[in-house]
PDB file of C-alpha atoms in Angstrom:
ATOM      1  CA  MET A   1      87.787  39.882 100.596  1.00 54.00           C
ATOM      2  CA  ASP A   2      85.156  39.502 103.267  1.00 60.00           C
ATOM      3  CA  LEU A   3      86.386  38.283 106.605  1.00 63.00           C
ATOM      4  CA  PRO A   4      83.840  36.344 108.640  1.00 62.00           C
ATOM      5  CA  LEU A   5      84.597  38.342 111.786  1.00 63.00           C
ATOM      6  CA  ASP A   6      80.999  39.393 112.300  1.00 67.00           C
ATOM      7  CA  GLU A   7      79.903  35.763 112.292  1.00 71.00           C
ATOM      8  CA  ILE A   8      82.376  34.693 115.003  1.00 70.00           C
ATOM      9  CA  LYS A   9      80.585  34.819 118.334  1.00 74.00           C
ATOM     10  CA  GLU A  10      83.153  33.007 120.449  1.00 78.00           C
ATOM     11  CA  ILE A  11      86.319  30.960 120.114  1.00 74.00           C
ATOM     12  CA  ARG A  12      86.797  27.915 122.264  1.00 81.00           C
ATOM     13  CA  PHE A  13      90.072  26.169 122.912  1.00 77.00           C
ATOM     14  CA  SER A  14      90.303  22.636 124.176  1.00 80.00           C
ATOM     15  CA  LYS A  15      93.356  20.947 125.619  1.00 77.00           C
ATOM     16  CA  LYS A  16      94.744  18.263 123.338  1.00 71.00           C
ATOM     17  CA  ARG A  17      96.734  15.199 124.309  1.00 76.00           C
ATOM     18  CA  ILE A  18      99.347  15.752 121.625  1.00 77.00           C
ATOM     19  CA  PRO A  19     101.157  19.095 121.581  1.00 74.00           C
ATOM     20  CA  ILE A  20     100.707  21.220 118.474  1.00 72.00           C
ATOM     21  CA  SER A  21     103.781  22.122 116.468  1.00 72.00           C
ATOM     22  CA  PRO A  22     104.772  25.769 117.081  1.00 73.00           C
ATOM     23  CA  GLU A  23     104.418  26.529 113.356  1.00 73.00           C
ATOM     24  CA  LEU A  24     100.705  25.703 113.579  1.00 72.00           C
ATOM     25  CA  ARG A  25      99.986  27.856 116.619  1.00 77.00           C
ATOM     26  CA  PRO A  26      98.086  31.050 115.830  1.00 81.00           C
ATOM     27  CA  ILE A  27     100.334  33.371 117.880  1.00 87.00           C
ATOM     28  CA  TYR A  28     103.392  32.079 115.993  1.00 90.00           C
ATOM     29  CA  ARG A  29     101.773  32.929 112.651  1.00 91.00           C
ATOM     30  CA  ILE A  30     100.444  36.256 113.901  1.00 94.00           C
ATOM     31  CA  SER A  31     103.955  37.168 115.052  1.00 94.00           C
ATOM     32  CA  LEU A  32     105.406  36.306 111.627  1.00 94.00           C
ATOM     33  CA  ILE A  33     102.708  38.316 109.877  1.00 95.00           C
ATOM     34  CA  MET A  34     103.466  41.319 112.056  1.00 96.00           C
ATOM     35  CA  LEU A  35     107.209  40.996 111.360  1.00 96.00           C
ATOM     36  CA  ILE A  36     106.506  40.879 107.607  1.00 95.00           C
ATOM     37  CA  LEU A  37     104.294  43.948 107.834  1.00 96.00           C
ATOM     38  CA  TYR A  38     106.718  45.905 110.007  1.00 96.00           C
ATOM     39  CA  LEU A  39     110.033  45.013 108.340  1.00 94.00           C
ATOM     40  CA  SER A  40     109.174  44.307 104.703  1.00 92.00           C
ATOM     41  CA  SER A  41     106.001  46.149 103.797  1.00 92.00           C
ATOM     42  CA  THR A  42     105.451  49.724 102.678  1.00 89.00           C
ATOM     43  CA  GLN A  43     103.462  51.678 105.276  1.00 92.00           C
ATOM     44  CA  GLN A  44     103.144  48.435 107.277  1.00 94.00           C
ATOM     45  CA  LYS A  45     100.426  47.211 104.893  1.00 95.00           C
ATOM     46  CA  ALA A  46     100.319  44.160 102.645  1.00 95.00           C
ATOM     47  CA  SER A  47      97.938  42.141 100.514  1.00 95.00           C
ATOM     48  CA  LEU A  48      97.023  38.548 101.229  1.00 94.00           C
ATOM     49  CA  LEU A  49      99.090  37.479  98.209  1.00 93.00           C
ATOM     50  CA  LYS A  50     102.236  39.124  99.590  1.00 93.00           C
ATOM     51  CA  LEU A  51     101.671  37.646 103.043  1.00 95.00           C
ATOM     52  CA  GLN A  52     101.168  34.179 101.542  1.00 94.00           C
ATOM     53  CA  LEU A  53     104.347  34.527  99.455  1.00 92.00           C
ATOM     54  CA  PHE A  54     106.446  35.625 102.427  1.00 92.00           C
ATOM     55  CA  ASN A  55     104.875  32.969 104.647  1.00 92.00           C
ATOM     56  CA  TRP A  56     105.829  30.349 102.040  1.00 90.00           C
ATOM     57  CA  ALA A  57     109.409  31.643 101.921  1.00 89.00           C
ATOM     58  CA  LEU A  58     109.807  31.728 105.697  1.00 89.00           C
ATOM     59  CA  LYS A  59     108.976  28.044 106.062  1.00 86.00           C
ATOM     60  CA  ASN A  60     112.307  26.877 104.642  1.00 83.00           C
ATOM     61  CA  GLU A  61     115.736  28.507 104.379  1.00 82.00           C
ATOM     62  CA  SER A  62     116.192  27.173 100.833  1.00 81.00           C
ATOM     63  CA  ARG A  63     113.281  29.384  99.780  1.00 86.00           C
ATOM     64  CA  TYR A  64     114.930  32.550 101.115  1.00 84.00           C
ATOM     65  CA  ASP A  65     117.157  32.884  98.040  1.00 83.00           C
ATOM     66  CA  ARG A  66     114.241  32.303  95.678  1.00 85.00           C
ATOM     67  CA  LEU A  67     112.385  35.223  97.203  1.00 83.00           C
ATOM     68  CA  LEU A  68     115.519  37.390  97.288  1.00 81.00           C
ATOM     69  CA  GLN A  69     116.088  36.685  93.580  1.00 81.00           C
ATOM     70  CA  LEU A  70     112.479  37.417  92.612  1.00 82.00           C
ATOM     71  CA  LYS A  71     113.343  40.934  91.426  1.00 78.00           C
ATOM     72  CA  LYS A  72     116.114  39.621  89.150  1.00 81.00           C
ATOM     73  CA  THR A  73     114.478  36.482  87.776  1.00 84.00           C
ATOM     74  CA  LYS A  74     110.912  37.856  87.642  1.00 84.00           C
ATOM     75  CA  GLU A  75     109.741  34.259  87.932  1.00 83.00           C
ATOM     76  CA  PHE A  76     106.957  33.842  90.466  1.00 83.00           C
ATOM     77  CA  PRO A  77     107.505  30.575  92.378  1.00 83.00           C
ATOM     78  CA  ILE A  78     104.854  27.927  92.799  1.00 84.00           C
ATOM     79  CA  VAL A  79     103.446  28.755  96.218  1.00 82.00           C
ATOM     80  CA  ARG A  80     101.126  26.626  98.304  1.00 85.00           C
ATOM     81  CA  PHE A  81      98.626  28.978  99.900  1.00 88.00           C
ATOM     82  CA  ASP A  82      98.370  28.158 103.567  1.00 88.00           C
ATOM     83  CA  PRO A  83      94.919  28.114 105.189  1.00 89.00           C
ATOM     84  CA  PHE A  84      96.550  28.475 108.628  1.00 89.00           C
ATOM     85  CA  LEU A  85      97.805  31.898 107.566  1.00 92.00           C
ATOM     86  CA  ASN A  86      94.241  32.975 106.772  1.00 91.00           C
ATOM     87  CA  ARG A  87      93.112  31.762 110.186  1.00 91.00           C
ATOM     88  CA  ALA A  88      95.977  33.627 111.878  1.00 93.00           C
ATOM     89  CA  LEU A  89      94.971  36.793 109.998  1.00 95.00           C
ATOM     90  CA  ASN A  90      91.420  36.436 111.327  1.00 93.00           C
ATOM     91  CA  TYR A  91      92.733  35.986 114.878  1.00 93.00           C
ATOM     92  CA  GLY A  92      95.139  38.921 114.450  1.00 95.00           C
ATOM     93  CA  VAL A  93      92.261  41.176 113.410  1.00 95.00           C
ATOM     94  CA  ALA A  94      90.074  39.870 116.237  1.00 93.00           C
ATOM     95  CA  MET A  95      92.887  40.489 118.769  1.00 93.00           C
ATOM     96  CA  GLY A  96      93.353  44.043 117.532  1.00 95.00           C
ATOM     97  CA  PHE A  97      96.923  43.573 116.236  1.00 96.00           C
ATOM     98  CA  LEU A  98      95.871  43.902 112.598  1.00 96.00           C
ATOM     99  CA  SER A  99      93.224  45.706 110.627  1.00 96.00           C
ATOM    100  CA  PHE A 100      91.767  44.888 107.227  1.00 96.00           C
ATOM    101  CA  ASN A 101      90.775  47.511 104.675  1.00 94.00           C
ATOM    102  CA  ASN A 102      87.926  46.287 102.450  1.00 93.00           C
ATOM    103  CA  LYS A 103      88.617  48.930  99.794  1.00 94.00           C
ATOM    104  CA  THR A 104      92.301  48.148  99.267  1.00 92.00           C
ATOM    105  CA  GLY A 105      92.206  44.495 100.312  1.00 92.00           C
ATOM    106  CA  LYS A 106      95.246  44.991 102.530  1.00 95.00           C
ATOM    107  CA  PHE A 107      96.102  44.096 106.077  1.00 96.00           C
ATOM    108  CA  ALA A 108      97.841  46.685 108.260  1.00 96.00           C
ATOM    109  CA  LEU A 109      99.405  46.858 111.690  1.00 97.00           C
ATOM    110  CA  THR A 110      97.443  48.698 114.351  1.00 96.00           C
ATOM    111  CA  GLU A 111      99.067  50.677 117.173  1.00 96.00           C
ATOM    112  CA  LYS A 112      98.661  47.633 119.410  1.00 96.00           C
ATOM    113  CA  GLY A 113     100.311  45.513 116.702  1.00 96.00           C
ATOM    114  CA  VAL A 114     103.263  47.895 116.395  1.00 96.00           C
ATOM    115  CA  GLU A 115     103.810  47.752 120.169  1.00 96.00           C
ATOM    116  CA  PHE A 116     103.751  43.950 120.050  1.00 95.00           C
ATOM    117  CA  VAL A 117     106.083  43.652 117.050  1.00 96.00           C
ATOM    118  CA  LEU A 118     108.593  46.025 118.670  1.00 96.00           C
ATOM    119  CA  LYS A 119     108.688  43.644 121.650  1.00 95.00           C
ATOM    120  CA  ILE A 120     109.314  40.745 119.259  1.00 93.00           C
ATOM    121  CA  ILE A 121     112.141  42.646 117.572  1.00 94.00           C
ATOM    122  CA  SER A 122     113.772  43.467 120.915  1.00 94.00           C
ATOM    123  CA  GLU A 123     113.785  39.805 122.019  1.00 91.00           C
ATOM    124  CA  ASP A 124     116.077  36.990 120.882  1.00 91.00           C
ATOM    125  CA  ILE A 125     113.355  35.201 118.942  1.00 90.00           C
ATOM    126  CA  PHE A 126     112.724  34.823 115.206  1.00 91.00           C
ATOM    127  CA  GLU A 127     116.384  35.735 114.595  1.00 92.00           C
ATOM    128  CA  GLU A 128     116.625  34.061 111.159  1.00 91.00           C
ATOM    129  CA  GLU A 129     113.315  35.507 110.055  1.00 92.00           C
ATOM    130  CA  LYS A 130     114.273  39.005 111.182  1.00 93.00           C
ATOM    131  CA  ARG A 131     117.616  38.790 109.335  1.00 91.00           C
ATOM    132  CA  PHE A 132     115.888  37.591 106.175  1.00 90.00           C
ATOM    133  CA  LEU A 133     113.148  40.236 106.285  1.00 92.00           C
ATOM    134  CA  ASN A 134     115.718  42.963 106.961  1.00 90.00           C
ATOM    135  CA  SER A 135     117.696  41.804 103.921  1.00 88.00           C
ATOM    136  CA  ILE A 136     114.631  42.120 101.673  1.00 85.00           C
ATOM    137  CA  LYS A 137     113.533  45.355 103.355  1.00 87.00           C
ATOM    138  CA  LYS A 138     110.659  46.892 101.409  1.00 86.00           C
ATOM    139  CA  GLY A 139     112.007  45.837  97.992  1.00 85.00           C
ATOM    140  CA  LEU A 140     109.041  43.700  96.915  1.00 88.00           C
ATOM    141  CA  SER A 141     105.900  45.783  96.630  1.00 88.00           C
ATOM    142  CA  ASP A 142     102.380  44.413  96.486  1.00 88.00           C
ATOM    143  CA  ASN A 143     101.941  45.726  92.941  1.00 89.00           C
ATOM    144  CA  TYR A 144     105.147  44.070  91.730  1.00 89.00           C
ATOM    145  CA  ILE A 145     104.190  40.736  93.300  1.00 89.00           C
ATOM    146  CA  LEU A 146     100.679  40.958  91.830  1.00 89.00           C
ATOM    147  CA  THR A 147     102.079  41.723  88.365  1.00 89.00           C
ATOM    148  CA  LEU A 148     104.404  38.697  88.485  1.00 89.00           C
ATOM    149  CA  PHE A 149     101.581  36.519  89.801  1.00 89.00           C
ATOM    150  CA  LYS A 150      99.266  37.557  86.946  1.00 89.00           C
ATOM    151  CA  GLU A 151     101.996  36.863  84.391  1.00 87.00           C
ATOM    152  CA  ARG A 152     102.507  33.351  85.763  1.00 85.00           C
ATOM    153  CA  TYR A 153      98.805  32.620  86.282  1.00 84.00           C
ATOM    154  CA  PRO A 154      96.785  34.552  83.702  1.00 85.00           C
ATOM    155  CA  SER A 155      93.060  34.347  84.283  1.00 74.00           C
TER     156      SER A 155
END
């Protein structure tokens, strides 16, 4: 996956009249991505597919059980891929919190990202998300998720 980071020369923000929902703010998504990588990913690395799946599950508590049961049911849920997650990944890489490996196609936490996520974990924020991710731990690997995805959506 090629990220258009080389093409981005500058990012401009403009003040809007209507406040943006926290779920749509880039730093909110970047924080969730870093929690997923730190708490529920082997070697703090994950594919875009895994990040999209976890992002989908974290949007609604009723989806928590579906993701927890994924190992037992082996039925990949219908997931809406979120373009805001992709944008947050680009910002996370640009900010130095994340890195992207072109060979493996995986995102990873950088040292700066680990420092930031440890601050998130120490604060009283994202409590539900942290509990959920700690309950899954590192039980859903990228390879397992990819296998289930290919079974559900053969090409």
